[in-house]
Coordinates of C-alpha atoms in Angstrom, one line a residue:
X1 CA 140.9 82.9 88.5
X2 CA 142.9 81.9 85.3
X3 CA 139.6 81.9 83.6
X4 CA 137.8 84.4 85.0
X5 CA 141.1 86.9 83.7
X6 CA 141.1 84.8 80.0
X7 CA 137.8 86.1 79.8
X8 CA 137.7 89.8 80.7
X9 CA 138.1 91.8 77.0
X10 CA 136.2 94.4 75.7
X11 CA 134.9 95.9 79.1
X12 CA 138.2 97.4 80.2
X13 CA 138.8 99.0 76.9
X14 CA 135.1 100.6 77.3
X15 CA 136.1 101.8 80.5
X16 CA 139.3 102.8 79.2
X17 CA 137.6 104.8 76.1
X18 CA 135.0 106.6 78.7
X19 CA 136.8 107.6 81.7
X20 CA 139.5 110.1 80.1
X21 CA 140.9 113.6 80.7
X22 CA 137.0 114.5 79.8
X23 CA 135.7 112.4 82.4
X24 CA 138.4 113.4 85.2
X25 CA 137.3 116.9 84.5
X26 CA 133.8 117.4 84.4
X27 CA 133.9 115.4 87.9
X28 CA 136.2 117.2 89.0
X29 CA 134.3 120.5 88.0
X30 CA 130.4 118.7 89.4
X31 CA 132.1 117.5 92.9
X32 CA 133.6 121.6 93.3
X33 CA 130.1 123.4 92.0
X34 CA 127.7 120.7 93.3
X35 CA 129.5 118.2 95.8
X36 CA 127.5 115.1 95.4
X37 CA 124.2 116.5 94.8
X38 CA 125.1 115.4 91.1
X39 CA 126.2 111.7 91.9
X40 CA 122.7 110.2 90.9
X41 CA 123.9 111.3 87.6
X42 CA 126.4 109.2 87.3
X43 CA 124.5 106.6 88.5
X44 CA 122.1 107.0 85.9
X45 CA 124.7 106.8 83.6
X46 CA 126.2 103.5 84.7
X47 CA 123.0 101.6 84.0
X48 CA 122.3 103.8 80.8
X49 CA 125.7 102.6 79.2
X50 CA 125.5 99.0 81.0
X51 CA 122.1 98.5 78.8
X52 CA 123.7 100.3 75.6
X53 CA 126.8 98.7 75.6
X54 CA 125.3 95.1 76.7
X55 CA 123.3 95.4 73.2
X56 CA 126.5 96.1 71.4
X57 CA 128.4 93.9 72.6
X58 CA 125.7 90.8 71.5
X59 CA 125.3 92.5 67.9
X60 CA 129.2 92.4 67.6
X61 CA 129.1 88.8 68.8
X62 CA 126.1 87.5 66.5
X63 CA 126.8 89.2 63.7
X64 CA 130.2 89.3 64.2
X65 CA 130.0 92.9 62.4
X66 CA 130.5 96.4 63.8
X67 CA 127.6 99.2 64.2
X68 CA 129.2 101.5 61.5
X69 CA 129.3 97.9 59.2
X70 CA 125.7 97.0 60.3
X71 CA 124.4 100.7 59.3
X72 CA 125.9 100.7 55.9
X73 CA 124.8 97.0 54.7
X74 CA 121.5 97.1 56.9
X75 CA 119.8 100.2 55.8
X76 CA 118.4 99.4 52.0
X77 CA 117.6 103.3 51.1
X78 CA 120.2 105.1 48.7
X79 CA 119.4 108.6 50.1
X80 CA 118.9 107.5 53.8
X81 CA 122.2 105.0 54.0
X82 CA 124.4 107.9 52.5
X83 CA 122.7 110.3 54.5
X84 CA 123.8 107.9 58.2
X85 CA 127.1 107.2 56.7
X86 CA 128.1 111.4 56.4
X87 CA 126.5 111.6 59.6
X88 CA 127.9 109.0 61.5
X89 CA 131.8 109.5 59.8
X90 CA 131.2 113.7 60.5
X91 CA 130.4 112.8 64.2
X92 CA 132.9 110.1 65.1
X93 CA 135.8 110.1 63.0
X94 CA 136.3 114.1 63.2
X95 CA 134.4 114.3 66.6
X96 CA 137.2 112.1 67.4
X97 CA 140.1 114.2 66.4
X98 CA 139.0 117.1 69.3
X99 CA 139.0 114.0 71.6
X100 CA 142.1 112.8 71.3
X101 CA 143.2 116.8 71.8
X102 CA 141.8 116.4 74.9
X103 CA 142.9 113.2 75.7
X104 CA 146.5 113.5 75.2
X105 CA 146.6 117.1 77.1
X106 CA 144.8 115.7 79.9
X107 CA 148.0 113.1 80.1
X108 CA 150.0 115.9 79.3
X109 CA 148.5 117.3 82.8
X110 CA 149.1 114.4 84.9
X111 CA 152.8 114.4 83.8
X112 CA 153.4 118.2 84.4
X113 CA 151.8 118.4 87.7
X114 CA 154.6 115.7 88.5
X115 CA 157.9 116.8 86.5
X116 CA 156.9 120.5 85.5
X117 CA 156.7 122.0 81.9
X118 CA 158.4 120.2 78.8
X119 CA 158.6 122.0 75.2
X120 CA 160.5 121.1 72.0
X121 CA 160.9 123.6 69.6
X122 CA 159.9 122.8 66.2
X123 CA 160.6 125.4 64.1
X124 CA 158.4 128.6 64.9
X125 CA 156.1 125.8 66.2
X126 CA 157.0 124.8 70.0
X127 CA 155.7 121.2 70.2
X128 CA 154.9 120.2 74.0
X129 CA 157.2 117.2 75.2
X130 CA 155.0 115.5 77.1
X131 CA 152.2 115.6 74.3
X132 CA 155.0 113.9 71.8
X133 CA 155.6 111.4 74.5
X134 CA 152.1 110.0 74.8
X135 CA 151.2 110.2 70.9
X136 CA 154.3 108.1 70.4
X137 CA 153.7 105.4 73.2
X138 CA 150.2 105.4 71.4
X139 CA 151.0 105.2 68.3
X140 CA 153.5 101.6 69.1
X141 CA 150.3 100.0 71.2
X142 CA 148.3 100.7 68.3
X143 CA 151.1 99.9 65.1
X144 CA 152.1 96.6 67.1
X145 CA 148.5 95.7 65.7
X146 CA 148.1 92.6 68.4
X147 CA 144.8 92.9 70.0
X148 CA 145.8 91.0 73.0
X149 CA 148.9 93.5 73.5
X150 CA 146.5 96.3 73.4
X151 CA 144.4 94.9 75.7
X152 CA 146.6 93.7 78.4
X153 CA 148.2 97.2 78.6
X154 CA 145.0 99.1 78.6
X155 CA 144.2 96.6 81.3
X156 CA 146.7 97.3 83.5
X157 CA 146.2 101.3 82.8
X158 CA 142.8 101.0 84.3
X159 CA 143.6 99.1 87.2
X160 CA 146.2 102.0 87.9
X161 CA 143.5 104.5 87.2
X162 CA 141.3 103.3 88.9
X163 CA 143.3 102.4 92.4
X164 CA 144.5 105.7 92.0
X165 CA 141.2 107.3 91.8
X166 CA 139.6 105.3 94.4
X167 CA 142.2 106.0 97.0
X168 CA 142.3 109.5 96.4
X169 CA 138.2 109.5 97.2
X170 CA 139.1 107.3 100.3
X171 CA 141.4 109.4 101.5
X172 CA 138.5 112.6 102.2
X173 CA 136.4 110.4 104.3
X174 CA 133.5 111.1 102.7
X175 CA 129.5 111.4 104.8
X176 CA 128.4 108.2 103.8
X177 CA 124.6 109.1 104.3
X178 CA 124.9 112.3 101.8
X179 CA 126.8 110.6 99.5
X180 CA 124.0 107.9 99.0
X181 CA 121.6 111.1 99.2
X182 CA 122.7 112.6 95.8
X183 CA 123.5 108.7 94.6
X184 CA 119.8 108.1 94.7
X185 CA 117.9 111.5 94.7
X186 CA 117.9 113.3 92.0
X187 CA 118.7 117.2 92.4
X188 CA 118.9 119.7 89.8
X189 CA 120.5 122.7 91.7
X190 CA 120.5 126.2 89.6
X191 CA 123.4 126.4 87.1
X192 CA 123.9 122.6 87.1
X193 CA 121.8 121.3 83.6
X194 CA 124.8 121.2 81.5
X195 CA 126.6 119.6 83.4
X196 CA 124.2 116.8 84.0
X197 CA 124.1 116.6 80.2
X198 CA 128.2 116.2 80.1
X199 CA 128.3 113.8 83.0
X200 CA 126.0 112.0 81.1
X201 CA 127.8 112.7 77.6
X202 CA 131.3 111.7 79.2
X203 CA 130.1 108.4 80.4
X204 CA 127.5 107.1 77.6
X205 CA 130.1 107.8 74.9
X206 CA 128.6 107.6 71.2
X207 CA 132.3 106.0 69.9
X208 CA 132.3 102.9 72.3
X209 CA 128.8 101.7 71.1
X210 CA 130.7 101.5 67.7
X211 CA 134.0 100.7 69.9
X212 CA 132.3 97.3 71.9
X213 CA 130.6 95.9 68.5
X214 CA 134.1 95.8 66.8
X215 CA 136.3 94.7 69.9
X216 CA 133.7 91.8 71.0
X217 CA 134.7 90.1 67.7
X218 CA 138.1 90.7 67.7
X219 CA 137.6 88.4 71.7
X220 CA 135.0 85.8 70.9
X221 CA 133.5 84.2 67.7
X222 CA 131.3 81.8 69.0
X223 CA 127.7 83.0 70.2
X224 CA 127.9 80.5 73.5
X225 CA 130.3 83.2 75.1
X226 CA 127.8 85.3 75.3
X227 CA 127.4 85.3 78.4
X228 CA 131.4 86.0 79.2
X229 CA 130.8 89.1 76.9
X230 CA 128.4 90.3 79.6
X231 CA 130.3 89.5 82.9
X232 CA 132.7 91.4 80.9
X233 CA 130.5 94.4 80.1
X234 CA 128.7 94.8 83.7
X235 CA 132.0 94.5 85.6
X236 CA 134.0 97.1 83.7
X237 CA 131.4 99.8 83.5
X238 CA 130.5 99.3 87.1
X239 CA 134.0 99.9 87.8
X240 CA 134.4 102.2 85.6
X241 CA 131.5 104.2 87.0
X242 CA 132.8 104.2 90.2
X243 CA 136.3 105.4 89.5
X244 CA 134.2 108.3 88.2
X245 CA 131.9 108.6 91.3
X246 CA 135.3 108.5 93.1
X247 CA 136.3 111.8 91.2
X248 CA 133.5 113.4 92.5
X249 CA 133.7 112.3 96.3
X250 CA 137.0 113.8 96.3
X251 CA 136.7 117.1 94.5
X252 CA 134.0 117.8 97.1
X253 CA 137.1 118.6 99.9
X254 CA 138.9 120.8 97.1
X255 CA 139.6 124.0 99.2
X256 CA 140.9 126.5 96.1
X257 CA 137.9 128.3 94.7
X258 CA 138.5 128.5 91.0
X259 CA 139.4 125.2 88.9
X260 CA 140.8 126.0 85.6
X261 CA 142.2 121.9 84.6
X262 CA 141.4 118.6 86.1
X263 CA 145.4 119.2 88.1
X264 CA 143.8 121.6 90.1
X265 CA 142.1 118.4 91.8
X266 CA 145.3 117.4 93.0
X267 CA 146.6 121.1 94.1
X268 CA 143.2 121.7 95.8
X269 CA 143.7 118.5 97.8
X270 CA 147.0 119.1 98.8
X271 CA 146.1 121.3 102.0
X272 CA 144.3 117.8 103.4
X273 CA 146.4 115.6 102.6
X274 CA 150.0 117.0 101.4
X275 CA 151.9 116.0 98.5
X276 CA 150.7 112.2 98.7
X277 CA 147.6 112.9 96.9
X278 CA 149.5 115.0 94.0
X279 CA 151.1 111.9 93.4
X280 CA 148.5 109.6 93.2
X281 CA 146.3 112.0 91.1
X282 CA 148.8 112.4 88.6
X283 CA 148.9 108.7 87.9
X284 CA 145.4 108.6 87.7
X285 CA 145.4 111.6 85.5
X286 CA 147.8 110.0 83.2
X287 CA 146.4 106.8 82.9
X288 CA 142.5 108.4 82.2
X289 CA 144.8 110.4 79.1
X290 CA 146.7 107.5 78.0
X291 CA 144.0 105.1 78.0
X292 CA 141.6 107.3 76.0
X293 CA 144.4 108.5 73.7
X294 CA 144.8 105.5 72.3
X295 CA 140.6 103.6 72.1
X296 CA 139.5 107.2 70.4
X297 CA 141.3 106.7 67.2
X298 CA 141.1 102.9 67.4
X299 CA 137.2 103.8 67.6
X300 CA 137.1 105.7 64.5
X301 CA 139.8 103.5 62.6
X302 CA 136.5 101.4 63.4
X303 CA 133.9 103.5 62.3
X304 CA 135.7 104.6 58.8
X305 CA 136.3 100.6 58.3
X306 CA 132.4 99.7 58.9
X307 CA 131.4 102.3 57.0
X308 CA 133.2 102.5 53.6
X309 CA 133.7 98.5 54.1
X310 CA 137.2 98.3 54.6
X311 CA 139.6 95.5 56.1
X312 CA 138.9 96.4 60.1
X313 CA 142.6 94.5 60.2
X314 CA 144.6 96.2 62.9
X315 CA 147.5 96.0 60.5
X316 CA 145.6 97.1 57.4
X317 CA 146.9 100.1 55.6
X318 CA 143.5 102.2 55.5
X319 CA 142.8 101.1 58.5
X320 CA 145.7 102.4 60.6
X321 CA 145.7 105.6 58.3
X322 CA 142.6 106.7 60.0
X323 CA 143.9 106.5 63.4
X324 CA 147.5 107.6 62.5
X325 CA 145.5 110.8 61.2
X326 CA 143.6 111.2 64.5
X327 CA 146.8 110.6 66.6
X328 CA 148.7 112.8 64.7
X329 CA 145.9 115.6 64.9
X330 CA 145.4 115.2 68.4
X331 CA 148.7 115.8 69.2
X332 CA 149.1 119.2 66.9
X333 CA 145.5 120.0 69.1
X334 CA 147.0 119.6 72.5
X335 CA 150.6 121.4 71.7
X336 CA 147.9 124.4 70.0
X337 CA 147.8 125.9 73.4
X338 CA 144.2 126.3 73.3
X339 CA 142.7 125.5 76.7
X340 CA 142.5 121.8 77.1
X341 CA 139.2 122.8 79.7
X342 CA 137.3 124.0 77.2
X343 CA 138.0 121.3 73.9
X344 CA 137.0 118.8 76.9
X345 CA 133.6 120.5 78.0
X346 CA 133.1 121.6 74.5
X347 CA 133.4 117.5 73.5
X348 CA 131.4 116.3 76.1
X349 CA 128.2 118.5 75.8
X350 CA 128.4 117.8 71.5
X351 CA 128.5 113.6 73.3
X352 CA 125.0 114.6 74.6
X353 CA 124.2 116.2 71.7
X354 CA 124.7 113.1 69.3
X355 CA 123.6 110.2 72.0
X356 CA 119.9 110.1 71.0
X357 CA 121.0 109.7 67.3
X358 CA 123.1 107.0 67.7
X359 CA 120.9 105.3 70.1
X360 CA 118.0 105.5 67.6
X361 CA 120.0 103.3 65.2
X362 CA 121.5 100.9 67.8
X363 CA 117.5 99.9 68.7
X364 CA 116.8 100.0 65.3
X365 CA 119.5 97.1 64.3
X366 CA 119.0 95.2 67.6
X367 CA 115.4 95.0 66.7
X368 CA 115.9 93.0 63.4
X369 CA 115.0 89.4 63.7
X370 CA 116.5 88.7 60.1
X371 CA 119.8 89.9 61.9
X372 CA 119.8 88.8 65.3
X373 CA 117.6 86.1 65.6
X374 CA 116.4 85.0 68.6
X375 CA 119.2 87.1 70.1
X376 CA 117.6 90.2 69.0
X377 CA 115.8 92.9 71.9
X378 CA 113.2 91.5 74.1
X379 CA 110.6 93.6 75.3
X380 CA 112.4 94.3 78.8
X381 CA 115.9 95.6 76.6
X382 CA 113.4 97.7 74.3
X383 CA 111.8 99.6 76.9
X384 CA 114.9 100.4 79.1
X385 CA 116.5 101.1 75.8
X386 CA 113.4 103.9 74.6
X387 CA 113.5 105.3 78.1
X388 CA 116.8 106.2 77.6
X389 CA 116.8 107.2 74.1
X390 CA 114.1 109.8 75.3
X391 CA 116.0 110.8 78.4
X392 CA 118.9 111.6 76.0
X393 CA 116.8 113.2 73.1
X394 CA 115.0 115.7 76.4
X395 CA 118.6 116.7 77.4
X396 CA 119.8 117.1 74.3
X397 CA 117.1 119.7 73.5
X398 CA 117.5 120.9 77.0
X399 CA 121.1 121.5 75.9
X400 CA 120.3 123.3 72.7
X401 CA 117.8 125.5 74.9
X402 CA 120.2 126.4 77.0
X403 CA 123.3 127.3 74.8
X404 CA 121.3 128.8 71.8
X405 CA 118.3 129.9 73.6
X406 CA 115.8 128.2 71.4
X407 CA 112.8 127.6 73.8
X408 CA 112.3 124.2 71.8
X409 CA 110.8 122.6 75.4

């Protein structure tokens, strides 16, 4: 047991990145619209992020190099290395920025649906308590610049997530035979393809393929652990798919017909199952927000490291003044009062939006022998990787169909 816990890394941080306020929510808003006619979904997603992040996760081992690293000393074209550098920085480090608005408020929500309102005013500006709170216990995880710190506490965040999640979904009794309906039959009901494309977007999250790479070499240097690096990958994004799942299942009792935040799960619940569920929730709720406030600007401390080759120290200057930036803007984001709803839909369906892109470049690198070796893709991890680098690239232009009304399909 001692060495089955020495070896679990990388995964729960993955799990941790990916099931945040964002995650919580559009659950929350699939299990009210669509009770679990949208679980298969998630499913989908599981196995799409288990086969994306599996492949980062042996190029950050081999190489011992993030994605963002791999990009700017792999690609040999001027124009073309530039040109994925702006794109890649544009998406993730600034993408980033809205997340981490979303992120903290989300935490924010978990906190005020147990102790009520908090402000501080700062000048003209009235800075929400609760989002100071998180940014600061954030911003110590992240200064302390000890990996194994950081990883122990984001361990023990997701076990609290996720037993809070998983009880809360326990706790409707749920129909076991059409649960595994929309778990394995795929539905599209009217009204529901955005949503598909942000369950999707909220689960296979762009940052973590750039997230894994780095983390996996910060755990392991040697390439015999491979095989730890996987147990570790297919057992936290199992989980981690099934805390989400669990969101679902239990927003399908919510009895309140309009849900404005991801709290409303826990106030629509309430007439079931009193107060105990409120309580639970908001733990949950927290932990998602915590968890995610702090791996989104790790993630693009990450990204800006690989790509303008920076020390990817923890305790580098540069380094932490990329996430300090993101930390700091995310917490002027979610004291804005702008909606935290909509900066979280808004993030996710941009997530589905970007996928395909990143995707294309992951099987590009993990396809280059002088790279990878014998450890590059085999023909099995190409073709589940190009079926889902289509299935992205289709509902990405599904998405752009339906918000701009392109008729591109």
């Amino acid at each position: 047991m001692k060495k089955f816990f020495k070896n679990i890394g990388p995964g729960p941080l993955v799990a941790a990145a990916f099931i945040g306020p964002g995650t919580v929510t559009v659950c929350t808003l699939s299990g009210v619209q669509f009770g679990y006619a949208l679980l298969w979904a998630m499913v989908l997603s599981i196995f799409a992020t288990i086969v994306l992040q599996e492949m980062t996760a042996r190029l950050g081992l081999v190489t011992q190099r993030g994605l963002s690293n791999v990009i700017r000393q792999e690609i040999k074209s001027p124009f073309l290395k530039f040109s994925a550098i702006i794109l890649v920085i544009s998406a993730i480090v600034i993408g980033n920025a809205a997340y981490e608005g979303g992120n903290i408020s989300g935490g924010v929500l978990g906190l005020e649906t147990l102790f009520g309102a908090s402000t501080i005013p700062f000048g003209s500006f009235q800075l929400n308590g609760y989002s100071f709170l998180i940014g600061i216990s954030a911003f110590i995880l992240l200064y302390i610049g000890n990996y194994k710190v950081l990883e122990r506490a984001l361990v023990m965040l997701v076990i609290l997530m996720s037993l809070a999640f998983l009880t809360t979904a326990a706790l409707t009794k749920p129909n076991l035979s059409e649960l595994f309906k929309g778990a394995f039959v795929p539905q599209f009901p009217s009204g529901s393809t955005l949503l598909i494309i942000a369950l999707i977007g909220t689960t296979v999250v762009p940052y973590n393929l750039f997230l894994h790479a780095s983390l996996v070499k910060e755990k392991w240097q040697d390439v015999k652990d491979l095989k730890h690096a996987r147990a570790d990958t297919f057992l936290a994004v199992i989980l981690g798919g099934l805390v989400s799942m669990s969101i679902i299942v239990a927003a399908t009792s919510i009895q309140i017909d309009t849900i404005r935040n991801a709290a409303d799960l826990a106030l629509g619940l309430e007439p079931l199952f009193g107060s105990f569920s409120k309580y639970f929730l908001a733990m949950g709720l927290f932990a998602a927000g915590i968890t995610s406030a702090i791996t989104a600007p790790l993630a693009a401390a990450y990204v800006a490291a690989g790509c303008f080759g920076w020390n990817s120290n923890l305790k580098s200057l540069k380094f932490r003044s990329v996430w300090i930036l993101i930390l700091v803007m995310g917490v002027v984001i979610s004291s804005s009062g702008l909606k935290p709803i909509e900066i979280i839909k808004f993030a996710q369906v941009a997530n589905g939006f970007l996928l395909p892109i990143i995707t294309g470049f992951l099987l590009w690198a993990m396809n280059r022998a002088q790279l990878l070796g014998k450890h590059r893709n085999t023909i099995l991890n190409n073709v589940f990787g190009g079926v889902i680098f289509v299935i992205s690239l289709l509902l990405a232009l599904t998405a752009l169909n339906k918000v701009f009304d392109l008729n591109l399909l």
